[in-house]
Amino acid sequence: AQDDQLTVGVTTVTLRHQFFIDIDEGIKEAAAEHGVELFTNDPNVNAQEQVSAIEDYMVMGVDGLIVIGTDPAAIVPAVNEAAEQMPIVTIDMKLETDKVDSFVGTLNEDAGEQLGQYTRKYIENELDGNAKVAIVSWLESNIQQQRVAGFEKALEGMGNVEILQPQPGYDREESMNTVENILQSNPDVDIIYSTAENSVLGAKSALESARAEGVKIVGFDLTPEAADGIKDGRILAMIQQQPKEMGRRALNALVEKINGNEIEPLIPVPVLLYDEENVDEFLN
Amino acid sequence: MNQLENKISFKDRIKNFFGEKGSAALGLIILFVFMTFMSDRFLTFSNLLNVARQASINGIIAVGMTYIIITKGIDLSAGALVALTGTVAAGLIMNMGLPIMIAIILTLIVGALVGSFTGLMVSKQNIPPFIVTLALMTILRGLSFVYTSGRPIYVSNELFRVIGRGYLGPIPIPVIIAIFIGIIGHIVLKKTKFGRHIYSVGGNEEAARLCGVNIDRTIIYVYTSAGFLTAISGIILASRLSTGSPNAGDGAELDAIAAVILGGTSFAGGIGSVSGTFIGVAIIGILGNGLNLLNVSSYNQMMVKGLVILLAVLVNNIKLKKQNISR
Amino acid sequence: MNQLENKISFKDRIKNFFGEKGSAALGLIILFVFMTFMSDRFLTFSNLLNVARQASINGIIAVGMTYIIITKGIDLSAGALVALTGTVAAGLIMNMGLPIMIAIILTLIVGALVGSFTGLMVSKQNIPPFIVTLALMTILRGLSFVYTSGRPIYVSNELFRVIGRGYLGPIPIPVIIAIFIGIIGHIVLKKTKFGRHIYSVGGNEEAARLCGVNIDRTIIYVYTSAGFLTAISGIILASRLSTGSPNAGDGAELDAIAAVILGGTSFAGGIGSVSGTFIGVAIIGILGNGLNLLNVSSYNQMMVKGLVILLAVLVNNIKLKKQNISR
Amino acid sequence: MDNEILRLEGLSKYFPGVKALDDISFDLIEGEIHALIGENGAGKSTLIKVLTGAYQKTHGKVFYRGNEVKKLNPTKAKSLGISAIYQELTLFPDLTVAQNIFMGNEKVYNKSNIVKDKEMMNEVRKIFEKIKLDISPEILVKNLSIAQQQMIEIARAISLDADILIMDEPTSSISNKETEILFEIIEDLKKQGVTIIYISHRLEEIFEIANRVTVLRNGKKIKTLKIDEIKNKDQLVNLMVGKEVTDLFPKKEVKIGDTILKVQNLSAQNKFEDINFELKKGEILGVGGLVGSQRTEVMETIFGLRNFDNGEIILNGHKVKISNPQNAIDLGLGLISEDRKGTGIIKTMSVKENITLPGLDLIDRKYSVLIDNKSEEIAADALVDRLNVKTPSLRQKIDKLSGGNQQKAIIARWILLAPEILIMDEPTRGIDVGAKSEIYELMGELVAKGISIIMISSENPELLAMSDRIMVMREGKISGFLEGKKQTEENILKLAFGGVVN
Ligand SMILES: Nc1ncnc2c1ncn2[C@@H]1O[C@H](COP(=O)(O)OP(=O)(O)OP(=O)(O)O)[C@@H](O)[C@H]1O
Ligand SMILES: Nc1ncnc2c1ncn2[C@@H]1O[C@H](COP(=O)(O)OP(=O)(O)OP(=O)(O)O)[C@@H](O)[C@H]1O
Ligand SMILES: O[C@@H]1[C@H](O)[C@H](O)CO[C@H]1O
Ligand SMILES: [Mg+2]
Ligand SMILES: [Mg+2]
């Protein structure tokens, strides 16, 4: 790299999920536009490795850092230390520190609540206020916990709605097995709330192979496959985040900051709620 | 003398049965009865088929794992190979447009080749299988990600979906495949020269060599078969999910190993059976199903799973101790 | 004749050295030279200390893992115990308001107790360590999640943070702790009765029993020490992260095992050394740091990591083969 | 009055299906050398394992100096001053000689856990000097030969300063020279007041050192005799077997045919060089020499287990390449190894499976791939019968048999294959007289059928009686052949020690 070229270190959560791959692509695109040299680290959900990566970046002396947190607290000391040397922008997960320069991303509890409100209306209008709701999530992640919390908040006070204990669903297979089993234990389940991409798709596979027609899915992270699901009525509604956009905005903001300009501490990237009304917009 | 012989060999048989897999059977029965009491949804035809279908993928991998562990080996790369073969199958069908059968055959070959590579490293290079497959675990996973650029490959082909989702009469096709493989796996182990050689390699490699057993070849064949079987699982899973995902099969090796050991196969080598393994597979399958049926919360599920495995082996050991004179 | 004696024992020593860890040392040197050429950021004092600090947690766990593997055991629960002890320490300080020293001592006791439980299961109950610790892996992880309700516990206490983030002169405190533990671990293994008994249990358990070695006690002590050391790692990590996180330490056991085996300790038991293990720890540490410095893409990192481990063991074996008579 | 140090009353030990010890009463007098003899499987090793706490007794009482010992385990036994050299080696291959000798008994700085390596090393050197053993205490045990390892076991037992020392077939894998040294040691120990239980199948040894002899048969005690009450070997044999045994070496004359195997200039670096010999059809070629003379290595090389640098192997006039045992077996060779536990039995397998392993291709198949159970059982059963292997069933795990019966099962393995050449390395090691004569008889039958045998043996009487020719090795070279009248014990020793026979 030439001396005048900016270098930016990125440490993501994992590059094994579509969502983060999309963020990564957004970052890359924006970096190319700015002529920034990128370093990318994938700790695969391990906070300790993420801390090591941040330390490595400090040793390397990069000009700025993008952090997509693996843990809202655990990486804070390393982030704070790095913040003394360079500007930092975080994406997706809000960290428990005020030392970073900006957060770019979804407000997950709000988004969960938004989807919950949608679901609430569906229950009131279509199911006469009676419903059994199952949740498939990966509660080891703080973000997924927020989505569950927001959703449950929206359904609060509905007397005839039973919400089952959240059941595990990290990858597609586990989610599929979980939903198949839920269908066995609660054949009368009406709605399955899947809090992320893999749990949505796993639930969809399970419903398809069990031919459970009445059960509807709501969830996060629209993919073309999930959009198909909306079209054929299995999926009621999806929250779509804009991961690529997050990546672009984060890098843009970071470059601004490195160049000495002020940036907003909170750059929310709005989520979109898709249902059968507007899903074609996504597909186009 | 003849009487003595009969008496002993009967007692012997009982002991062998209980020692190796009897208590796994006992564990299974306890779990089964417990679940029947706890949930009225458990003991239904449709739920049992559901469990069987979910367990089938583990069952198929566990047959190969049984062979491997009898030879004192281990395979930590099985889960990653599930991902690799699943994505390869999906890629061949969707990106290359190959006919299903050709895609499947090529995928099985990939599985077998990976297995024989492992076998080569273990036998000819004499590297501990734990290390070879630990390394392969990340290599194969990495390959799957590189191959798919991290994006799952969605398979729209209806014929392909039948493998994982179809039925023959009331029985899910994966269950039929798993049972078929279980039976073949059992016969090969107990009734063929290859099977005898597997036991001999695990029991005393040096003595087996002296008896003209080709140790290296036996080990290579064992891992090759295991790779082949894992590829079958990879294809079934991809079909079940209609997707070849580089994340698939995460932790599948641990489930398979747990099933094999629960079933009475020993890490010390030379001892084990496919029938025992299937009991272990059933335990693990029912456990997962049961925890969902009972609506146990996510964090508690982790603890319960571990505890049940520990208990199952403990029950096993208490029985063993009683029979053992001393040690 | 005295000459012959000396000759053999000298040759023996060389052979031992190369056989067990010499080639790991060779691998380390190659990696080191390679990295120095590839990145001018690698060979700086600050980066080397950085690597050492990152490797220290693995190093401490790996000392206990070395003991365990010498006795033919394995510990898959180390990573989960890192999480449990980290969250317990954080909880005792933040939720219970205990003084740091008390919290640390209690946490170390928790680690040792978990270890002795493992040891009891392995020795008195005779359950394969792979199974005991596989079960414990999910049990302990589940416990950490239940204990924290899934929320990491942030530790604001400055004194506590010093353990993982402080320095003594230019040297990070975790590095000092790791080196200290490495030296003690080495001495205990090579120069004490306990160490001798560890080798004997792994080398020939039956013979050790007949020699009057208390097998069960040795095994229990080994796992207890390992649990204790893992708790130290858990505390250091929690301090480094200022957080007790139930997700911490994920996969830590695999890194430790890889380091131990790279360092020439054998799964077959009875062979191994702490010094070899530290070479393995260094290889793994430099590898992780190097791949980041060289900006190798995520998917390729997986493959490279696996390949390097495989290569390191292969190099080892080629050397070994040359010395061997045949096979 | 003699001081009784140990007494057993009504001692029994049952294994599933086997009464290994049945109501044994036995007493041991301080300072005596008490020999324990009996056929293979009579219960000798079991008895001593009960005494050292390695096995728990089923019934009966053990008294030490008049007091009953309730819970006997290895630690307890050690504290009573009981130590043992077991029939199976109990060493740690990856530890040094010194570490092995002091295992479980390490010298430490007062009460600490830190070991005094230097001191232990010196101690070992002293012991080795006493027993004329020339091995470095720092060498790893895995680099020693079986015989050397056996000597390490002996050294360890001595180092314990035991009051009661039990030796289970200590001489079965060492040479005459070493046996002599051992006997000197035993005499020394006796003078120091140590009580010794001595187990051996070599009856002449018993007359040489024992004060009293106890005979076991089928787990029962038959008799205890003072040595001067015994008239001759035959009397002991009759007590052991329960019937008259005559003709210990029943070899019949067999017509010797043409050369079948020719080994030319075989050399392997640092092992052996210039090995040249021939083997004829129907011949028994004995191979003698001191332990460490590389007899085993030469034969293992011929069998494809080891690499060599130079030389040729010519079989039936054709030069052959044998790179692994599979090749050797295909060419009609068989090898019974000297290390029964290490390279002989497969302990996780049954007697039947152990017998048929190399010969599975000779067993009938169903659907051309499945091993036919019946046919396998018939084959194994016939051999068990023929060799008189004592086992409760064909399905018994082989490690549950006594040492001698394991050996017979291993021999059965090769007989099933009907090889042209059978290499037998110490074939009667640890085998009782009855079984020995059965094995000799069998060897006679085999050669009568035209099979050729190479027999490595450290027992000269056996070599002399069975061999048509004797090849003697010394330090990796052939030092000579003995034929006809030249076959004498003296000549074997001469060649073994580097002398010349003319
Ligand atoms: N662990 C065991 N389990 C079952 N049976 C056993 C076991 N150990 C020994 N036996 C049986 O007990 C009997 C006595 O065996 P033991 O080894 O004491 O004989 P031995 O007199 O030492 O014979 P040898 O001269 O062949 O060494 C045999 O029938 C043997 O098969
Ligand atoms: N002085 C020595 N020091 C170390 N190792 C030795 C020594 N002498 C021999 N050995 C080892 O012992 C082995 C010799 O084999 P072994 O004693 O089995 O020969 P053998 O002639 O077959 O004797 P045996 O009659 O016991 O079978 C070799 O592996 C060699 O490395
Ligand atoms: O916001 C992201 C995505 O929704 C992803 O699918 C799972 O992890 C969360 O952090
Ligand atoms: Mg015996
Ligand atoms: Mg020999």
Tab-separated table of N, CA, C and O in Angstrom, chain B residues 74 124-128 130-132 134-135 137-139 142-143 145-146 149-150 205-206 209 254 257-258 261 267 299-300 302-303 306-307 310 313-314 317 321 327, chain C residues 74 117 124-128 130-132 134-135 137-139 141-143 145-146 149-150 205 209 254 257-258 261 267 299-300 302-303 306-307 310 313-314 317 321 327:
chain	number	residue	atom	x	y	z
B	74	ILE	N	-11.152	-41.908	14.966
B	74	ILE	CA	-12.247	-40.981	15.236
B	74	ILE	C	-12.365	-40.106	14.001
B	74	ILE	O	-11.405	-39.975	13.246
B	124	LYS	N	-0.956	-44.685	6.143
B	124	LYS	CA	0.388	-44.593	5.570
B	124	LYS	C	1.228	-43.535	6.281
B	124	LYS	O	2.427	-43.694	6.449
B	125	GLN	N	0.599	-42.429	6.652
B	125	GLN	CA	1.375	-41.360	7.277
B	125	GLN	C	1.375	-41.473	8.794
B	125	GLN	O	2.094	-40.746	9.471
B	126	ASN	N	0.469	-42.354	9.282
B	126	ASN	CA	0.515	-42.611	10.712
B	126	ASN	C	0.237	-41.374	11.571
B	126	ASN	O	0.785	-41.223	12.644
B	127	ILE	N	-0.619	-40.496	11.079
B	127	ILE	CA	-1.006	-39.309	11.858
B	127	ILE	C	-2.247	-39.668	12.676
B	127	ILE	O	-3.143	-40.324	12.170
B	128	PRO	N	-2.289	-39.255	13.949
B	128	PRO	CA	-3.459	-39.606	14.748
B	128	PRO	C	-4.737	-39.116	14.074
B	128	PRO	O	-4.795	-37.964	13.631
B	130	PHE	N	-7.462	-38.149	15.173
B	130	PHE	CA	-8.033	-36.949	15.780
B	130	PHE	C	-7.483	-35.708	15.085
B	130	PHE	O	-8.209	-34.768	14.774
B	131	ILE	N	-6.180	-35.731	14.831
B	131	ILE	CA	-5.540	-34.567	14.223
B	131	ILE	C	-5.889	-34.438	12.746
B	131	ILE	O	-6.227	-33.361	12.264
B	132	VAL	N	-5.808	-35.559	12.022
B	132	VAL	CA	-6.143	-35.499	10.593
B	132	VAL	C	-7.536	-34.907	10.425
B	132	VAL	O	-7.757	-33.997	9.626
B	134	LEU	N	-9.402	-33.285	12.626
B	134	LEU	CA	-9.547	-31.926	13.171
B	134	LEU	C	-9.125	-30.926	12.102
B	134	LEU	O	-9.786	-29.919	11.853
B	135	ALA	N	-8.022	-31.242	11.437
B	135	ALA	CA	-7.553	-30.374	10.358
B	135	ALA	C	-8.570	-30.381	9.210
B	135	ALA	O	-8.945	-29.332	8.683
B	137	MET	N	-11.644	-30.950	9.324
B	137	MET	CA	-12.867	-30.279	9.735
B	137	MET	C	-12.856	-28.826	9.248
B	137	MET	O	-13.810	-28.358	8.639
B	138	THR	N	-11.753	-28.146	9.469
B	138	THR	CA	-11.747	-26.747	9.034
B	138	THR	C	-11.459	-26.651	7.534
B	138	THR	O	-11.979	-25.769	6.866
B	139	ILE	N	-10.669	-27.583	7.015
B	139	ILE	CA	-10.377	-27.520	5.574
B	139	ILE	C	-11.658	-27.730	4.756
B	139	ILE	O	-11.971	-26.961	3.846
B	142	GLY	N	-14.038	-24.903	5.127
B	142	GLY	CA	-13.524	-23.792	4.328
B	142	GLY	C	-13.815	-23.999	2.848
B	142	GLY	O	-14.283	-23.089	2.154
B	143	LEU	N	-13.559	-25.216	2.376
B	143	LEU	CA	-13.843	-25.533	0.972
B	143	LEU	C	-15.308	-25.288	0.634
B	143	LEU	O	-15.622	-24.713	-0.421
B	145	PHE	N	-17.315	-23.232	1.965
B	145	PHE	CA	-17.579	-21.804	1.895
B	145	PHE	C	-16.990	-21.189	0.634
B	145	PHE	O	-17.610	-20.342	-0.011
B	146	VAL	N	-15.796	-21.642	0.294
B	146	VAL	CA	-15.191	-21.115	-0.921
B	146	VAL	C	-16.044	-21.512	-2.129
B	146	VAL	O	-16.353	-20.689	-2.996
B	149	SER	N	-19.173	-19.472	-2.059
B	149	SER	CA	-18.969	-18.077	-1.649
B	149	SER	C	-19.821	-17.751	-0.434
B	149	SER	O	-20.278	-16.622	-0.264
B	150	GLY	N	-20.071	-18.737	0.388
B	150	GLY	CA	-20.802	-18.499	1.632
B	150	GLY	C	-22.311	-18.446	1.462
B	150	GLY	O	-23.037	-18.291	2.434
B	205	GLU	N	-3.124	-54.268	16.546
B	205	GLU	CA	-2.651	-53.998	15.196
B	205	GLU	C	-1.450	-54.856	14.826
B	205	GLU	O	-1.371	-55.410	13.726
B	206	GLU	N	-0.530	-54.981	15.764
B	206	GLU	CA	0.689	-55.736	15.459
B	206	GLU	C	0.374	-57.199	15.196
B	206	GLU	O	0.905	-57.812	14.264
B	209	ARG	N	-1.264	-57.567	11.839
B	209	ARG	CA	-0.295	-57.479	10.746
B	209	ARG	C	0.387	-58.822	10.532
B	209	ARG	O	0.518	-59.320	9.420
B	254	LEU	N	-20.181	-34.900	16.527
B	254	LEU	CA	-20.300	-35.154	17.963
B	254	LEU	C	-21.533	-36.008	18.271
B	254	LEU	O	-21.481	-36.910	19.108
B	257	ILE	N	-20.590	-39.557	17.253
B	257	ILE	CA	-19.671	-40.186	18.205
B	257	ILE	C	-20.414	-40.557	19.484
B	257	ILE	O	-20.259	-41.662	20.015
B	258	ALA	N	-21.244	-39.641	19.962
B	258	ALA	CA	-21.991	-39.925	21.183
B	258	ALA	C	-22.859	-41.166	20.991
B	258	ALA	O	-22.910	-42.041	21.858
B	261	ILE	N	-20.659	-44.359	21.063
B	261	ILE	CA	-20.159	-44.720	22.386
B	261	ILE	C	-21.303	-45.163	23.296
B	261	ILE	O	-21.185	-46.151	24.038
B	267	PHE	N	-13.647	-46.690	22.696
B	267	PHE	CA	-12.522	-45.948	22.143
B	267	PHE	C	-11.232	-46.757	22.190
B	267	PHE	O	-10.288	-46.468	21.480
B	299	TYR	N	-31.868	-22.929	27.086
B	299	TYR	CA	-30.665	-23.106	27.904
B	299	TYR	C	-30.724	-24.403	28.705
B	299	TYR	O	-29.722	-25.102	28.881
B	300	ASN	N	-31.912	-24.706	29.210
B	300	ASN	CA	-32.028	-25.950	29.964
B	300	ASN	C	-31.821	-27.173	29.082
B	300	ASN	O	-31.329	-28.196	29.534
B	302	MET	N	-29.647	-27.576	26.868
B	302	MET	CA	-28.216	-27.919	26.822
B	302	MET	C	-27.847	-28.795	28.007
B	302	MET	O	-27.174	-29.816	27.864
B	303	MET	N	-28.293	-28.368	29.178
B	303	MET	CA	-27.907	-29.115	30.379
B	303	MET	C	-28.506	-30.514	30.365
B	303	MET	O	-27.825	-31.499	30.654
B	306	GLY	N	-26.726	-33.053	28.058
B	306	GLY	CA	-25.477	-33.543	28.623
B	306	GLY	C	-25.729	-34.523	29.758
B	306	GLY	O	-25.114	-35.601	29.828
B	307	LEU	N	-26.664	-34.170	30.619
B	307	LEU	CA	-26.930	-35.031	31.771
B	307	LEU	C	-27.438	-36.399	31.344
B	307	LEU	O	-27.017	-37.425	31.889
B	310	LEU	N	-24.658	-38.551	30.091
B	310	LEU	CA	-23.839	-39.013	31.209
B	310	LEU	C	-24.560	-40.120	31.973
B	310	LEU	O	-23.973	-41.161	32.304
B	313	VAL	N	-24.582	-43.499	30.178
B	313	VAL	CA	-23.332	-44.253	30.288
B	313	VAL	C	-23.127	-44.746	31.713
B	313	VAL	O	-22.588	-45.834	31.940
B	314	LEU	N	-23.577	-43.963	32.681
B	314	LEU	CA	-23.433	-44.385	34.075
B	314	LEU	C	-24.232	-45.654	34.349
B	314	LEU	O	-23.718	-46.596	34.957
B	317	ASN	N	-22.452	-48.489	33.172
B	317	ASN	CA	-21.295	-48.897	33.945
B	317	ASN	C	-21.657	-49.595	35.238
B	317	ASN	O	-20.952	-50.485	35.682
B	321	LYS	N	-20.201	-53.122	36.306
B	321	LYS	CA	-19.462	-53.336	37.540
B	321	LYS	C	-19.979	-54.551	38.275
B	321	LYS	O	-19.216	-55.358	38.779
B	327	ARG	N	-11.184	-55.911	39.061
B	327	ARG	CA	-10.479	-55.362	37.922
B	327	ARG	C	-9.085	-54.881	38.320
B	327	ARG	O	-8.753	-54.844	39.472
C	74	ILE	N	-8.900	-36.937	27.434
C	74	ILE	CA	-9.135	-35.763	26.607
C	74	ILE	C	-10.116	-34.899	27.373
C	74	ILE	O	-10.849	-35.408	28.219
C	117	PHE	N	-14.794	-33.636	39.375
C	117	PHE	CA	-15.960	-34.412	38.947
C	117	PHE	C	-15.614	-35.215	37.691
C	117	PHE	O	-15.850	-36.429	37.622
C	124	LYS	N	-13.262	-43.554	38.738
C	124	LYS	CA	-14.089	-44.468	39.532
C	124	LYS	C	-15.212	-45.065	38.692
C	124	LYS	O	-15.599	-46.217	38.891
C	125	GLN	N	-15.800	-44.263	37.805
C	125	GLN	CA	-16.920	-44.777	37.028
C	125	GLN	C	-16.472	-45.369	35.703
C	125	GLN	O	-17.265	-45.964	34.979
C	126	ASN	N	-15.195	-45.091	35.382
C	126	ASN	CA	-14.652	-45.725	34.201
C	126	ASN	C	-15.379	-45.346	32.911
C	126	ASN	O	-15.507	-46.167	31.998
C	127	ILE	N	-15.863	-44.113	32.834
C	127	ILE	CA	-16.508	-43.634	31.609
C	127	ILE	C	-15.440	-42.998	30.726
C	127	ILE	O	-14.589	-42.271	31.225
C	128	PRO	N	-15.469	-43.270	29.420
C	128	PRO	CA	-14.440	-42.677	28.565
C	128	PRO	C	-14.436	-41.161	28.697
C	128	PRO	O	-15.495	-40.543	28.649
C	130	PHE	N	-13.766	-38.889	26.721
C	130	PHE	CA	-14.378	-38.201	25.589
C	130	PHE	C	-15.865	-37.968	25.863
C	130	PHE	O	-16.402	-36.891	25.625
C	131	ILE	N	-16.513	-38.993	26.404
C	131	ILE	CA	-17.957	-38.908	26.664
C	131	ILE	C	-18.255	-38.014	27.867
C	131	ILE	O	-19.129	-37.158	27.810
C	132	VAL	N	-17.499	-38.220	28.945
C	132	VAL	CA	-17.730	-37.381	30.126
C	132	VAL	C	-17.636	-35.913	29.745
C	132	VAL	O	-18.500	-35.102	30.074
C	134	LEU	N	-17.643	-34.540	26.746
C	134	LEU	CA	-18.604	-34.130	25.720
C	134	LEU	C	-19.912	-33.737	26.405
C	134	LEU	O	-20.531	-32.721	26.088
C	135	ALA	N	-20.335	-34.551	27.358
C	135	ALA	CA	-21.555	-34.245	28.098
C	135	ALA	C	-21.359	-32.958	28.909
C	135	ALA	O	-22.202	-32.059	28.891
C	137	MET	N	-19.429	-30.559	28.315
C	137	MET	CA	-19.349	-29.413	27.416
C	137	MET	C	-20.708	-28.736	27.312
C	137	MET	O	-20.820	-27.519	27.469
C	138	THR	N	-21.749	-29.511	27.081
C	138	THR	CA	-23.057	-28.854	26.956
C	138	THR	C	-23.642	-28.519	28.325
C	138	THR	O	-24.311	-27.516	28.474
C	139	ILE	N	-23.354	-29.335	29.335
C	139	ILE	CA	-23.889	-29.040	30.666
C	139	ILE	C	-23.324	-27.714	31.184
C	139	ILE	O	-24.060	-26.837	31.637
C	141	ARG	N	-21.849	-25.297	29.548
C	141	ARG	CA	-22.261	-24.160	28.711
C	141	ARG	C	-23.692	-23.777	29.093
C	141	ARG	O	-24.002	-22.596	29.282
C	142	GLY	N	-24.555	-24.790	29.232
C	142	GLY	CA	-25.941	-24.520	29.631
C	142	GLY	C	-25.996	-23.811	30.979
C	142	GLY	O	-26.719	-22.820	31.143
C	143	LEU	N	-25.201	-24.296	31.927
C	143	LEU	CA	-25.150	-23.660	33.243
C	143	LEU	C	-24.772	-22.185	33.137
C	143	LEU	O	-25.372	-21.335	33.796
C	145	PHE	N	-25.248	-20.203	30.683
C	145	PHE	CA	-26.362	-19.422	30.145
C	145	PHE	C	-27.465	-19.249	31.179
C	145	PHE	O	-28.043	-18.176	31.309
C	146	VAL	N	-27.748	-20.319	31.900
C	146	VAL	CA	-28.786	-20.205	32.923
C	146	VAL	C	-28.344	-19.200	33.980
C	146	VAL	O	-29.099	-18.315	34.385
C	149	SER	N	-28.606	-15.795	32.566
C	149	SER	CA	-29.789	-15.600	31.723
C	149	SER	C	-29.373	-15.163	30.324
C	149	SER	O	-30.079	-14.406	29.661
C	150	GLY	N	-28.242	-15.609	29.888
C	150	GLY	CA	-27.806	-15.315	28.528
C	150	GLY	C	-27.197	-13.932	28.347
C	150	GLY	O	-26.780	-13.584	27.252
C	205	GLU	N	-1.498	-48.840	32.155
C	205	GLU	CA	-2.293	-48.685	33.361
C	205	GLU	C	-2.226	-49.922	34.245
C	205	GLU	O	-2.083	-49.841	35.461
C	209	ARG	N	-0.897	-50.112	38.057
C	209	ARG	CA	-1.673	-50.618	39.189
C	209	ARG	C	-0.849	-51.635	39.976
C	209	ARG	O	-0.771	-51.603	41.192
C	254	LEU	N	-10.395	-27.241	21.411
C	254	LEU	CA	-9.767	-27.744	20.184
C	254	LEU	C	-8.408	-27.090	19.960
C	254	LEU	O	-7.455	-27.758	19.543
C	257	ILE	N	-6.051	-28.811	22.406
C	257	ILE	CA	-5.708	-30.171	21.980
C	257	ILE	C	-4.748	-30.126	20.809
C	257	ILE	O	-3.737	-30.839	20.772
C	258	ALA	N	-5.038	-29.246	19.855
C	258	ALA	CA	-4.154	-29.146	18.687
C	258	ALA	C	-2.740	-28.770	19.133
C	258	ALA	O	-1.756	-29.351	18.656
C	261	ILE	N	-0.983	-31.816	20.743
C	261	ILE	CA	-0.570	-32.850	19.792
C	261	ILE	C	0.548	-32.345	18.889
C	261	ILE	O	1.514	-33.057	18.622
C	267	PHE	N	-1.793	-39.251	21.674
C	267	PHE	CA	-3.075	-39.764	22.143
C	267	PHE	C	-2.944	-41.179	22.683
C	267	PHE	O	-3.788	-41.642	23.432
C	299	TYR	N	-12.536	-17.499	4.528
C	299	TYR	CA	-12.700	-18.887	4.112
C	299	TYR	C	-11.351	-19.548	3.891
C	299	TYR	O	-11.142	-20.715	4.206
C	300	ASN	N	-10.436	-18.775	3.331
C	300	ASN	CA	-9.118	-19.344	3.116
C	300	ASN	C	-8.398	-19.595	4.430
C	300	ASN	O	-7.619	-20.539	4.547
C	302	MET	N	-9.679	-20.719	7.116
C	302	MET	CA	-10.067	-22.038	7.612
C	302	MET	C	-9.189	-23.102	6.973
C	302	MET	O	-8.659	-23.984	7.634
C	303	MET	N	-9.067	-22.999	5.659
C	303	MET	CA	-8.303	-24.032	4.965
C	303	MET	C	-6.838	-24.002	5.358
C	303	MET	O	-6.232	-25.031	5.608
C	306	GLY	N	-6.151	-25.524	8.823
C	306	GLY	CA	-6.172	-26.985	8.780
C	306	GLY	C	-4.933	-27.534	8.095
C	306	GLY	O	-4.299	-28.475	8.580
C	307	LEU	N	-4.574	-26.922	6.968
C	307	LEU	CA	-3.428	-27.428	6.217
C	307	LEU	C	-2.138	-27.306	7.016
C	307	LEU	O	-1.316	-28.226	7.012
C	310	LEU	N	-1.947	-30.022	9.554
C	310	LEU	CA	-1.652	-31.294	8.894
C	310	LEU	C	-0.180	-31.355	8.489
C	310	LEU	O	0.510	-32.351	8.706
C	313	VAL	N	2.260	-31.873	11.392
C	313	VAL	CA	2.345	-33.251	11.865
C	313	VAL	C	3.017	-34.131	10.820
C	313	VAL	O	3.736	-35.070	11.143
C	314	LEU	N	2.790	-33.815	9.556
C	314	LEU	CA	3.423	-34.600	8.491
C	314	LEU	C	4.935	-34.483	8.543
C	314	LEU	O	5.655	-35.476	8.464
C	317	ASN	N	6.239	-36.572	11.111
C	317	ASN	CA	6.237	-37.995	10.840
C	317	ASN	C	7.302	-38.427	9.871
C	317	ASN	O	7.826	-39.516	9.964
C	321	LYS	N	9.821	-41.388	10.578
C	321	LYS	CA	9.925	-42.558	9.710
C	321	LYS	C	11.360	-42.897	9.411
C	321	LYS	O	11.768	-44.031	9.422
C	327	ARG	N	7.691	-50.187	8.658
C	327	ARG	CA	6.243	-49.942	8.702
C	327	ARG	C	5.854	-48.509	8.309
C	327	ARG	O	6.529	-47.550	8.430
